[in-house]
PDB file of C-alpha atoms and ligand atoms in Angstrom:
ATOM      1  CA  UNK A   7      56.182 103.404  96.757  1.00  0.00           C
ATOM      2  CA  UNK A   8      55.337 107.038  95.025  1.00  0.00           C
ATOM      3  CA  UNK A   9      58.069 108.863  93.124  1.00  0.00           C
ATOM      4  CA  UNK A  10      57.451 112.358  93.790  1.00  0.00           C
ATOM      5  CA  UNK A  11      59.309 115.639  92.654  1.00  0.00           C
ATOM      6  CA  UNK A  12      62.739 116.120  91.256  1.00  0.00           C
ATOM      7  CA  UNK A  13      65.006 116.910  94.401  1.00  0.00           C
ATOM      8  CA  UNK A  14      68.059 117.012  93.204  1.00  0.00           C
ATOM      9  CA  UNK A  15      70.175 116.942  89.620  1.00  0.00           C
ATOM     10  CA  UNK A  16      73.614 115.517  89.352  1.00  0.00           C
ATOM     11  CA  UNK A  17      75.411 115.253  86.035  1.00  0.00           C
ATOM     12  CA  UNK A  18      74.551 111.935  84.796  1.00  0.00           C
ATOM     13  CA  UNK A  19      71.559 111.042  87.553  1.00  0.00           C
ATOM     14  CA  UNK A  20      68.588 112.624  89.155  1.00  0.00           C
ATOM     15  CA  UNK A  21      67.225 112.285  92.150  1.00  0.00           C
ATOM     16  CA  UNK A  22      63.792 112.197  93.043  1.00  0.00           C
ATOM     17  CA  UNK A  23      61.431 112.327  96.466  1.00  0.00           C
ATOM     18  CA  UNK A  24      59.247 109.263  97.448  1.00  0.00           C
ATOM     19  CA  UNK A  25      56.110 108.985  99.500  1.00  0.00           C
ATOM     20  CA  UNK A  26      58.610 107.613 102.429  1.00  0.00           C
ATOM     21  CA  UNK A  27      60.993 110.503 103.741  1.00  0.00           C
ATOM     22  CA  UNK A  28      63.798 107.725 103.999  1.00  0.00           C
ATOM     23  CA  UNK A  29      63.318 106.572 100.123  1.00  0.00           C
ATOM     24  CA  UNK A  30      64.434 107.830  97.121  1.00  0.00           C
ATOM     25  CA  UNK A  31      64.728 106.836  93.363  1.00  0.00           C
ATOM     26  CA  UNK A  32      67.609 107.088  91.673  1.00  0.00           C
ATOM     27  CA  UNK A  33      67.659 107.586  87.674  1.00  0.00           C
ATOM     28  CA  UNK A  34      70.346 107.097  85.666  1.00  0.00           C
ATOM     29  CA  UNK A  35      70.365 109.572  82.573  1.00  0.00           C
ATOM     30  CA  UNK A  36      72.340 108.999  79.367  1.00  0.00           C
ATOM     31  CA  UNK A  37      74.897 112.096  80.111  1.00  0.00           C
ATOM     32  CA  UNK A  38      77.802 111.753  80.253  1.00  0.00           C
ATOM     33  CA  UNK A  39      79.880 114.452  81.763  1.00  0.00           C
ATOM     34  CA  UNK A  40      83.972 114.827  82.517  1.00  0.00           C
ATOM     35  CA  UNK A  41      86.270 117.937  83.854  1.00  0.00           C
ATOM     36  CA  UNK A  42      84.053 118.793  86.680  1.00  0.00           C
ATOM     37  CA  UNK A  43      80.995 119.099  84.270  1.00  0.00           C
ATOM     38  CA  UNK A  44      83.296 121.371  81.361  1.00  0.00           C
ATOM     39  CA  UNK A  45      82.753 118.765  79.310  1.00  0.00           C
ATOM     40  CA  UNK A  46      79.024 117.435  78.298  1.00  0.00           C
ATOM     41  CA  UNK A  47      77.731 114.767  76.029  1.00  0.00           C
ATOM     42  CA  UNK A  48      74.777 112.401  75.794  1.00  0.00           C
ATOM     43  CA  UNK A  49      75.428 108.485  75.160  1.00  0.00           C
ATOM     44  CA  UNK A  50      72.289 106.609  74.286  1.00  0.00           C
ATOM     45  CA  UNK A  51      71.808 103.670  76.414  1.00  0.00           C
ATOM     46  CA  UNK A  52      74.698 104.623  79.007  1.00  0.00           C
ATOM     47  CA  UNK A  53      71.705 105.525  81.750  1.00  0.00           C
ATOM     48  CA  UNK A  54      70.186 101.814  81.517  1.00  0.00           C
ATOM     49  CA  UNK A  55      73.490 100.159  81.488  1.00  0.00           C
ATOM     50  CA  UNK A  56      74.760 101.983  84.479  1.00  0.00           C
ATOM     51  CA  UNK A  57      71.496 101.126  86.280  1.00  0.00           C
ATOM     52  CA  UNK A  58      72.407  97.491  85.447  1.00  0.00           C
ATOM     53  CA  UNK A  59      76.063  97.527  86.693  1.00  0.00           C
ATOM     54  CA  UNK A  60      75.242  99.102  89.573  1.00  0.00           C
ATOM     55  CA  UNK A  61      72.460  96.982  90.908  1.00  0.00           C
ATOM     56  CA  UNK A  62      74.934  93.820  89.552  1.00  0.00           C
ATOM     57  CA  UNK A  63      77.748  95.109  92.399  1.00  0.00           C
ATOM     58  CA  UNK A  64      75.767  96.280  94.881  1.00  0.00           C
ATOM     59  CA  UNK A  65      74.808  92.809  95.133  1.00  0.00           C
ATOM     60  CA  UNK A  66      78.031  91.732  95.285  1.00  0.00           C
ATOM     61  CA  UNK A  67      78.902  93.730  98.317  1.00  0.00           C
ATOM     62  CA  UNK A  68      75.516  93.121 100.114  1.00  0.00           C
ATOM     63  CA  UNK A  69      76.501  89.518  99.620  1.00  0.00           C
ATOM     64  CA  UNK A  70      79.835  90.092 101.234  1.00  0.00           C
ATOM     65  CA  UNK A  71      78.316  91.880 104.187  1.00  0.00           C
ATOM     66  CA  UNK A  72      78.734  95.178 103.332  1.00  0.00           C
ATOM     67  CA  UNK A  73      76.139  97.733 103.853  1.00  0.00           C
ATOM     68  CA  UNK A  74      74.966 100.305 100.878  1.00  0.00           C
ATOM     69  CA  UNK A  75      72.063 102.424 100.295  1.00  0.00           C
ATOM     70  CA  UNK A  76      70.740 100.286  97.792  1.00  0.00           C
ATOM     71  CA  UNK A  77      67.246  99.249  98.085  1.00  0.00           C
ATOM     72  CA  UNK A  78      66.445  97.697  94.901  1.00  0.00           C
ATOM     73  CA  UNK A  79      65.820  98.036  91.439  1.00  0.00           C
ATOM     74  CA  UNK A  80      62.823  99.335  89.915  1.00  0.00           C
ATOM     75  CA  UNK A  81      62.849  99.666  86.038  1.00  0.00           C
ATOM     76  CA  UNK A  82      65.351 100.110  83.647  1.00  0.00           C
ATOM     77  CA  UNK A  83      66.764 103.163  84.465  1.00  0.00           C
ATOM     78  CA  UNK A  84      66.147 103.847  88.367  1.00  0.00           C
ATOM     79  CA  UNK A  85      66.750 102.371  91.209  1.00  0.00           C
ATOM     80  CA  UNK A  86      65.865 102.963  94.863  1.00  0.00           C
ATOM     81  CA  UNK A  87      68.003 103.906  97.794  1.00  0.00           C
ATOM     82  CA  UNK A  88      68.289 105.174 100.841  1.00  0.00           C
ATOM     83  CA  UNK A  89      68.262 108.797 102.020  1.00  0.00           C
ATOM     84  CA  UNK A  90      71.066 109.268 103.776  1.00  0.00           C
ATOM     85  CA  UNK A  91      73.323 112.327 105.339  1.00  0.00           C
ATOM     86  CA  UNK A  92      76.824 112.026 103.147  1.00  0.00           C
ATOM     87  CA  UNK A  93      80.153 113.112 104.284  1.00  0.00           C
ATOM     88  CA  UNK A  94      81.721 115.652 101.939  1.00  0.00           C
ATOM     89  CA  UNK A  95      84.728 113.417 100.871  1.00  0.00           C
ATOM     90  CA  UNK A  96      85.466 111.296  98.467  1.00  0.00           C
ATOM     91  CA  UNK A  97      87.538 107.965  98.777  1.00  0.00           C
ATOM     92  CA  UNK A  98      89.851 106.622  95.915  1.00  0.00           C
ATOM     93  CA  UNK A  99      91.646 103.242  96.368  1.00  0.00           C
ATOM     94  CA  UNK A 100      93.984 102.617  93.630  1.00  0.00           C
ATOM     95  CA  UNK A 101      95.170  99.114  92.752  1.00  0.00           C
ATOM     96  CA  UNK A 102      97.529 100.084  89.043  1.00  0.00           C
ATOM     97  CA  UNK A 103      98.779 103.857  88.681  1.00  0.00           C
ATOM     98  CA  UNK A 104      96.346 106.408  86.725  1.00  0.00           C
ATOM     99  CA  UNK A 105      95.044 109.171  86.556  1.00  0.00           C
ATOM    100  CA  UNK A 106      95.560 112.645  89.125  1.00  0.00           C
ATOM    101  CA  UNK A 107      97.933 110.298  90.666  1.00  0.00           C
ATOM    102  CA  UNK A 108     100.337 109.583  87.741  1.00  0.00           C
ATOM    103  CA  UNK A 109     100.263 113.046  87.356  1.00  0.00           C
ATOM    104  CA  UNK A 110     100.710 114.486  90.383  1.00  0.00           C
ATOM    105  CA  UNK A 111     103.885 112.322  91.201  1.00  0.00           C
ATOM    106  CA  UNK A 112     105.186 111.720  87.389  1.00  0.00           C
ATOM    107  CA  UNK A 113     104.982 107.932  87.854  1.00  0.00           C
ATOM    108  CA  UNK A 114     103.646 106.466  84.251  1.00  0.00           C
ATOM    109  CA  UNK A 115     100.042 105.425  84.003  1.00  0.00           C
ATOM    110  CA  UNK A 116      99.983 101.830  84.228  1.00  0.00           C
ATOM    111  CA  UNK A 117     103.005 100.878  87.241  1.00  0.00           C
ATOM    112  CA  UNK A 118     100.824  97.969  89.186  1.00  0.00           C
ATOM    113  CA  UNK A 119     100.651  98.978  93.051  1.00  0.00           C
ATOM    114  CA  UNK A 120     102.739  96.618  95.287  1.00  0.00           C
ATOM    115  CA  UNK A 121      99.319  96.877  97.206  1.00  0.00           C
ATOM    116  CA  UNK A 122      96.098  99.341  97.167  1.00  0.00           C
ATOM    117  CA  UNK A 123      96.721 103.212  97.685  1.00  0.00           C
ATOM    118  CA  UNK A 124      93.976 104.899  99.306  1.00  0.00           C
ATOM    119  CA  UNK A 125      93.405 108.577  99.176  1.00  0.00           C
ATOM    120  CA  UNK A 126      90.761 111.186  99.862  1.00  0.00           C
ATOM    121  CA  UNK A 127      89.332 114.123  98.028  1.00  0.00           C
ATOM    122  CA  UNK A 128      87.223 117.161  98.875  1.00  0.00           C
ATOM    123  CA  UNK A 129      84.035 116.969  97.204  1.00  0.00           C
ATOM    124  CA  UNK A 130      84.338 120.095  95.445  1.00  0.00           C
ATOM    125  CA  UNK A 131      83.674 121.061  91.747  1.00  0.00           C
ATOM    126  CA  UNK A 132      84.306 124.577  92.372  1.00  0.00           C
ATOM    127  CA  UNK A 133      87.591 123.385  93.740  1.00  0.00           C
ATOM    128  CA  UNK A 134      88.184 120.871  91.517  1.00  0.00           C
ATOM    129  CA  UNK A 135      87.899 118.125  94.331  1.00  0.00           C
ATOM    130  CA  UNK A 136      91.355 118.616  96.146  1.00  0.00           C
ATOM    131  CA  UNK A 137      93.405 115.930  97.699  1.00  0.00           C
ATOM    132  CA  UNK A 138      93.343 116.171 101.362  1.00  0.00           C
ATOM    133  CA  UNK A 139      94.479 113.576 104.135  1.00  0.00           C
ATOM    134  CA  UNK A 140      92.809 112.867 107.808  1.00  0.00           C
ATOM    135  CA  UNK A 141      93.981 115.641 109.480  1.00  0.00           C
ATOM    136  CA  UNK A 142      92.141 118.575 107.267  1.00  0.00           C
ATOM    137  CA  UNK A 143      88.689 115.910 107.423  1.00  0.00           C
ATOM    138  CA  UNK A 144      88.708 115.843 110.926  1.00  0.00           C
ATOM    139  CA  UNK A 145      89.966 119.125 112.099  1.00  0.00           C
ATOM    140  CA  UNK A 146      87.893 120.588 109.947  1.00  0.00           C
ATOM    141  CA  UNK A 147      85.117 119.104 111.089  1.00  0.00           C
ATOM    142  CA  UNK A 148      84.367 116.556 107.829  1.00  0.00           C
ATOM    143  CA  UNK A 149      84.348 113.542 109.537  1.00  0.00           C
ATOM    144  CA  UNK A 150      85.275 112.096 112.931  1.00  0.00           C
ATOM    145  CA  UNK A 151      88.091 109.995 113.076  1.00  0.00           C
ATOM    146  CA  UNK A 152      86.352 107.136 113.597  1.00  0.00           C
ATOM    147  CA  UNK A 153      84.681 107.682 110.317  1.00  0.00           C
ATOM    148  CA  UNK A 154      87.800 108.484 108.939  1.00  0.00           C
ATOM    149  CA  UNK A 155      88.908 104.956 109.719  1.00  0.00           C
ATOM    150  CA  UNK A 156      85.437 103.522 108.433  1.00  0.00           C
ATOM    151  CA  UNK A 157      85.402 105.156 105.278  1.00  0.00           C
ATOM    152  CA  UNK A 158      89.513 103.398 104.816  1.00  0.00           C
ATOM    153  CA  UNK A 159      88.305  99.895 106.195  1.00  0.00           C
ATOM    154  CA  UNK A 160      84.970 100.232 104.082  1.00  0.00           C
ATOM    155  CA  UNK A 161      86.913 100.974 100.655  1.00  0.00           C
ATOM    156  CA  UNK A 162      89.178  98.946 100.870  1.00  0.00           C
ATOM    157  CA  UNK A 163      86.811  96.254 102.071  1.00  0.00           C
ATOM    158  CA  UNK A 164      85.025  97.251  98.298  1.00  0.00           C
ATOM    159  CA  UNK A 165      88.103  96.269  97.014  1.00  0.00           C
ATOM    160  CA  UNK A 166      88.499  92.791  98.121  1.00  0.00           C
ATOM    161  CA  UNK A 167      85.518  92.329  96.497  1.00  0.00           C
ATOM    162  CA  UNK A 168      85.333  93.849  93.463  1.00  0.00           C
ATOM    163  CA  UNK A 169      88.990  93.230  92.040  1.00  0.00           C
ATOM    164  CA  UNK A 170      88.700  89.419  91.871  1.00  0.00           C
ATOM    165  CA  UNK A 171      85.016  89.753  90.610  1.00  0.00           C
ATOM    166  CA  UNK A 172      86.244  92.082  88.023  1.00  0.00           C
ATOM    167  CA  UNK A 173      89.043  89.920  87.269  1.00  0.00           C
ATOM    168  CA  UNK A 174      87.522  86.642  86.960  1.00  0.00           C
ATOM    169  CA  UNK A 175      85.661  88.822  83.531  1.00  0.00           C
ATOM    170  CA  UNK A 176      88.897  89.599  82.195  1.00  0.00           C
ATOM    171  CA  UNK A 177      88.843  93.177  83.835  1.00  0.00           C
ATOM    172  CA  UNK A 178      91.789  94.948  85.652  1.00  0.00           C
ATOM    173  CA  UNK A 179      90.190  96.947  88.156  1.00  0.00           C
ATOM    174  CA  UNK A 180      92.452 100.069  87.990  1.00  0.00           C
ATOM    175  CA  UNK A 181      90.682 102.657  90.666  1.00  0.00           C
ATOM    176  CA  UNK A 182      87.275 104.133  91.678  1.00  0.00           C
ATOM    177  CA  UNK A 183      85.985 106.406  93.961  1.00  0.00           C
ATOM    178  CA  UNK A 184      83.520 106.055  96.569  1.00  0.00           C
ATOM    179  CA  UNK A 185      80.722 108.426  99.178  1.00  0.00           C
ATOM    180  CA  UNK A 186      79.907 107.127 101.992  1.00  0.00           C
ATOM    181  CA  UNK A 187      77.356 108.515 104.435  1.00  0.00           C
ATOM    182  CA  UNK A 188      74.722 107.984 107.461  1.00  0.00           C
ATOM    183  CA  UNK A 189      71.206 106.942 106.669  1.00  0.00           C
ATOM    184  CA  UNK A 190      68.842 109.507 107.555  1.00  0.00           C
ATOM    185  CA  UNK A 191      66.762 106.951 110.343  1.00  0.00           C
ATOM    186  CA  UNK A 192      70.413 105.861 111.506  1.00  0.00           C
ATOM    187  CA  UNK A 193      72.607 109.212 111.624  1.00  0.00           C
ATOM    188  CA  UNK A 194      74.747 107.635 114.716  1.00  0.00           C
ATOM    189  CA  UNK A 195      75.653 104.200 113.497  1.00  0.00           C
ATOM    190  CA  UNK A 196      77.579 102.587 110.961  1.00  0.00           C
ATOM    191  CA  UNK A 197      78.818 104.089 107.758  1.00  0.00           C
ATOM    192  CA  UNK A 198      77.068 102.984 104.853  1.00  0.00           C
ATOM    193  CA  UNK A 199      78.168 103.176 101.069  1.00  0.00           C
ATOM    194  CA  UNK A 200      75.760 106.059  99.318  1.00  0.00           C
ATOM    195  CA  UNK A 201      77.508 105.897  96.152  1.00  0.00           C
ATOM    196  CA  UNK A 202      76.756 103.965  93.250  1.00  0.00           C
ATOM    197  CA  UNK A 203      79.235 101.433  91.231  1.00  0.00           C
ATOM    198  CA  UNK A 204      79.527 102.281  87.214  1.00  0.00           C
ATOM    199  CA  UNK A 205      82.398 102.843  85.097  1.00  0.00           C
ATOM    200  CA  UNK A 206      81.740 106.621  85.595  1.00  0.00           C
ATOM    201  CA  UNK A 207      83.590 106.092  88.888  1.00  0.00           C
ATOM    202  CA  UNK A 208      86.267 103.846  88.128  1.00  0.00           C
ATOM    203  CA  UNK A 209      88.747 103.355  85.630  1.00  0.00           C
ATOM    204  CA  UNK A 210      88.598  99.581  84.236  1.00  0.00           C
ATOM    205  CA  UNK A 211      91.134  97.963  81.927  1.00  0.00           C
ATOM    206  CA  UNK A 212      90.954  95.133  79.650  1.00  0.00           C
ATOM    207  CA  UNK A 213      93.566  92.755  81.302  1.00  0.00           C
ATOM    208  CA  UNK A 214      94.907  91.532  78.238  1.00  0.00           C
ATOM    209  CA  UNK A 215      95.139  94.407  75.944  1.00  0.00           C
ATOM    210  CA  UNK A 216      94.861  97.315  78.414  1.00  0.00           C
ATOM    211  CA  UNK A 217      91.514  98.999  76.684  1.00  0.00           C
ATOM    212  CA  UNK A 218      89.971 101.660  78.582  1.00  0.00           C
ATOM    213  CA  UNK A 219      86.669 100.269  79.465  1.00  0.00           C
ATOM    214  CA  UNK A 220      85.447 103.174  81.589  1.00  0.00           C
ATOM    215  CA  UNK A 221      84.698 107.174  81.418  1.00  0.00           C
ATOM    216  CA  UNK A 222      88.476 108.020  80.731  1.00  0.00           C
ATOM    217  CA  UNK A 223      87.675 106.840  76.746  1.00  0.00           C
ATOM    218  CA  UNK A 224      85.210 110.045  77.230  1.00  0.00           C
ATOM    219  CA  UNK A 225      87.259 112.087  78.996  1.00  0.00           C
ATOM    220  CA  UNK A 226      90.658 111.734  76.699  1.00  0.00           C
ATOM    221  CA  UNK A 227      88.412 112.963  73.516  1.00  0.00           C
ATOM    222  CA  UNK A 228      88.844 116.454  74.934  1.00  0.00           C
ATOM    223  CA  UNK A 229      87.330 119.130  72.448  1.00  0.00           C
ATOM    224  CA  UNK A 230      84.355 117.004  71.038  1.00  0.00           C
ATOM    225  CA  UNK A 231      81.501 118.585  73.453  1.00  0.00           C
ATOM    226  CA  UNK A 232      78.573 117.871  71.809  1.00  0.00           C
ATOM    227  CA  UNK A 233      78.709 114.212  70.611  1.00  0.00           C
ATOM    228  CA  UNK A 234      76.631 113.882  67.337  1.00  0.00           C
ATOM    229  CA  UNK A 235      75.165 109.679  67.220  1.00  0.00           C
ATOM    230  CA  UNK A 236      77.735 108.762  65.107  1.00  0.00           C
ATOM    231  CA  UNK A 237      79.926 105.529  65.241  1.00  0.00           C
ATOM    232  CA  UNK A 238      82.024 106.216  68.140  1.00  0.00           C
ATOM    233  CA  UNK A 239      78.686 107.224  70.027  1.00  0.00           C
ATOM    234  CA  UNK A 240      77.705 103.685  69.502  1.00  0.00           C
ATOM    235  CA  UNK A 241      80.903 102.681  69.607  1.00  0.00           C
ATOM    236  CA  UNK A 242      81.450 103.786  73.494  1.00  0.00           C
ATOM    237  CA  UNK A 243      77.852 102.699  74.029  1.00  0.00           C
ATOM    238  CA  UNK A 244      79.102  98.937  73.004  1.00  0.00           C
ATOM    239  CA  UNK A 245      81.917  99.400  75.231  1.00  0.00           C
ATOM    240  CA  UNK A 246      80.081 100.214  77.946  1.00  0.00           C
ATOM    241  CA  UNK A 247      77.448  97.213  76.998  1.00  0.00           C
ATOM    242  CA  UNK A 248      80.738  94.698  76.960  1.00  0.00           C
ATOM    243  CA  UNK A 249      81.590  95.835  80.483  1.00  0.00           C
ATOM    244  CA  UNK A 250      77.905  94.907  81.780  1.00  0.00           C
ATOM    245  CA  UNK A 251      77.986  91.587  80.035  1.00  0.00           C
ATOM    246  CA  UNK A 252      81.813  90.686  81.215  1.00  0.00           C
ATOM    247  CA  UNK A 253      80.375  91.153  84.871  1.00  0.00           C
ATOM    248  CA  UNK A 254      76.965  89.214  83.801  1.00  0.00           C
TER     249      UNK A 254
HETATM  250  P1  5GP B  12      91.582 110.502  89.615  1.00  0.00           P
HETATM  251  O1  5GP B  12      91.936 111.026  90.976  1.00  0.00           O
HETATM  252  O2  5GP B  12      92.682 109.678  89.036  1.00  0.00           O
HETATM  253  O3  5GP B  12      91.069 111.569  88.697  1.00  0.00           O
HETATM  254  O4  5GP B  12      90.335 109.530  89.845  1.00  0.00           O
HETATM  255  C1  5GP B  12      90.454 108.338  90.580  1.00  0.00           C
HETATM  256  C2  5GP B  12      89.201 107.493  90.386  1.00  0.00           C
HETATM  257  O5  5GP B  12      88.104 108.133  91.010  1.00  0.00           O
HETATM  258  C3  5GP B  12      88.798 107.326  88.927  1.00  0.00           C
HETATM  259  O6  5GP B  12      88.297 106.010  88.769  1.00  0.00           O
HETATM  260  C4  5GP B  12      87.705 108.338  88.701  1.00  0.00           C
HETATM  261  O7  5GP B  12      86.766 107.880  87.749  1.00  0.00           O
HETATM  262  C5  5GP B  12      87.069 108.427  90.084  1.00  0.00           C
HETATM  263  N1  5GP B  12      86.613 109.784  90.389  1.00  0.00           N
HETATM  264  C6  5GP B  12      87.361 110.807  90.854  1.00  0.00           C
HETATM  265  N2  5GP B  12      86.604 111.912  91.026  1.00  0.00           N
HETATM  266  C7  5GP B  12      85.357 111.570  90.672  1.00  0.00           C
HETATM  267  C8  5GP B  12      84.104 112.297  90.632  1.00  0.00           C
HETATM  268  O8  5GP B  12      84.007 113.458  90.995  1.00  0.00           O
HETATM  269  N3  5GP B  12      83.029 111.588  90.194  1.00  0.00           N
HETATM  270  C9  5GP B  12      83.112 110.287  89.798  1.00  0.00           C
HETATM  271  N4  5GP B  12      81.992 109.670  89.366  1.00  0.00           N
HETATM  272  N5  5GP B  12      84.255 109.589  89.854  1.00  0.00           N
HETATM  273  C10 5GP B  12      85.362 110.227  90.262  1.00  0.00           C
END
């Protein structure tokens, strides 16, 4: 395999061609961005440790027989996956009460969910990803229904998984969000996860002292944009470190 030219940017990865049309590497940078991109910094070591906890769960779900467009890892900061065709929505399950969704309904950050909430988003910065439900995917032409369905079974699915694994490290898996998508030499099968698993996508709590583990400890030091390497650089960096080890 050939890594080829930069074909697309993101705000914490880039993506790059391969010699194969249905490859691509995916590197993990050390940015670090919140509010829809308003809000930049660089953490040193974030990129390799995101690589890390990735790869970790997406072998945790291929184990548990669910499909992702992982390939597999290929140095410290990339990883290959598959090209795929992504549906423009995003899919939250939330097991504890955080986040747009203590907001939007008042409810205190923390209440523990009788059972998973799932909900879906429009994947749109320039919208500031909206929360829309199954009608407005499919009529507008998003997703089919039966996708609609898939992308539900599929996430939650995810979160059988993940909670006890998190868990059993001492980790209260809060929420996260998750893309899913069609491979590009399977665009009528299946969904498959395209989305990758860090704590830049999901909130994570220490389960006995309730320490934000994830990209919220980034995102609640609003005003701070350009993050000098200082202690609480490091300090987040360790964090971040602790969360790879826990799930070691
Ligand atoms: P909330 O709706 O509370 O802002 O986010 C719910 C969960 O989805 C959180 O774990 C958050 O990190 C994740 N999430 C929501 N939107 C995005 C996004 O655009 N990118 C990433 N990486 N995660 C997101």
């Amino acid at each position: 395999m050939e890594k080829r030219e930069e074909r697309y940017r993101g705000k914490a990865k880039t993506v790059y061609a391969t010699d194969d049309p249905l490859r691509l590497v995916m590197h993990y940078r050390d940015d670090v961005s919140a509010f829809d991109g308003a809000k930049l910094a660089k953490l040193e070591g974030k990129g390799e440790t995101n690589n890390r906890i990735n790869a970790f769960v997406m072998g945790k779900l291929a184990e548990a027989g669910i499909r992702t467009h992982f390939v597999a890892l290929l140095n410290a900061r990339e990883s290959l996956v598959e090209a795929m065709k992504m549906i423009p929505v995003e899919c939250v399950v939330r097991n504890i009460c955080a986040g747009s969704m203590a907001k939007r309904y008042g409810i205190e950050e923390g209440r523990r969910l009788p059972e998973p909430i799932f909900e879906f988003f429009l994947k749109s910065d320039a919208l500031h990803d909206p929360l829309v439900n199954d009608d407005h995917i499919r009529v507008l032409g998003w997703a089919t229904q039966q996708e609609i369905e898939q992308m539900k079974a599929l996430t939650h699915r995810v979160n059988r998984v993940l909670k006890p694994l998190f868990a059993d490290a001492g980790i209260d898996l809060v929420d996260y969000k998750l893309e899913f998508g069609h491979p590009l030499d399977d665009l009528h099968g299946e969904l498959v996860l395209g989305d990758e698993f860090t704590p830049d996508g999901c909130r994570l709590w220490d389960a006995k002292t309730g320490e934000k583990l994830d990209k919220d400890r980034f995102r609640s030091r609003r005003g701070d944009r350009a993050l000098p390497r200082s202690r609480t650089t490091h300090r987040r960096a360790a964090v971040t470190r602790r969360t790879a080890d826990a799930m070691a």
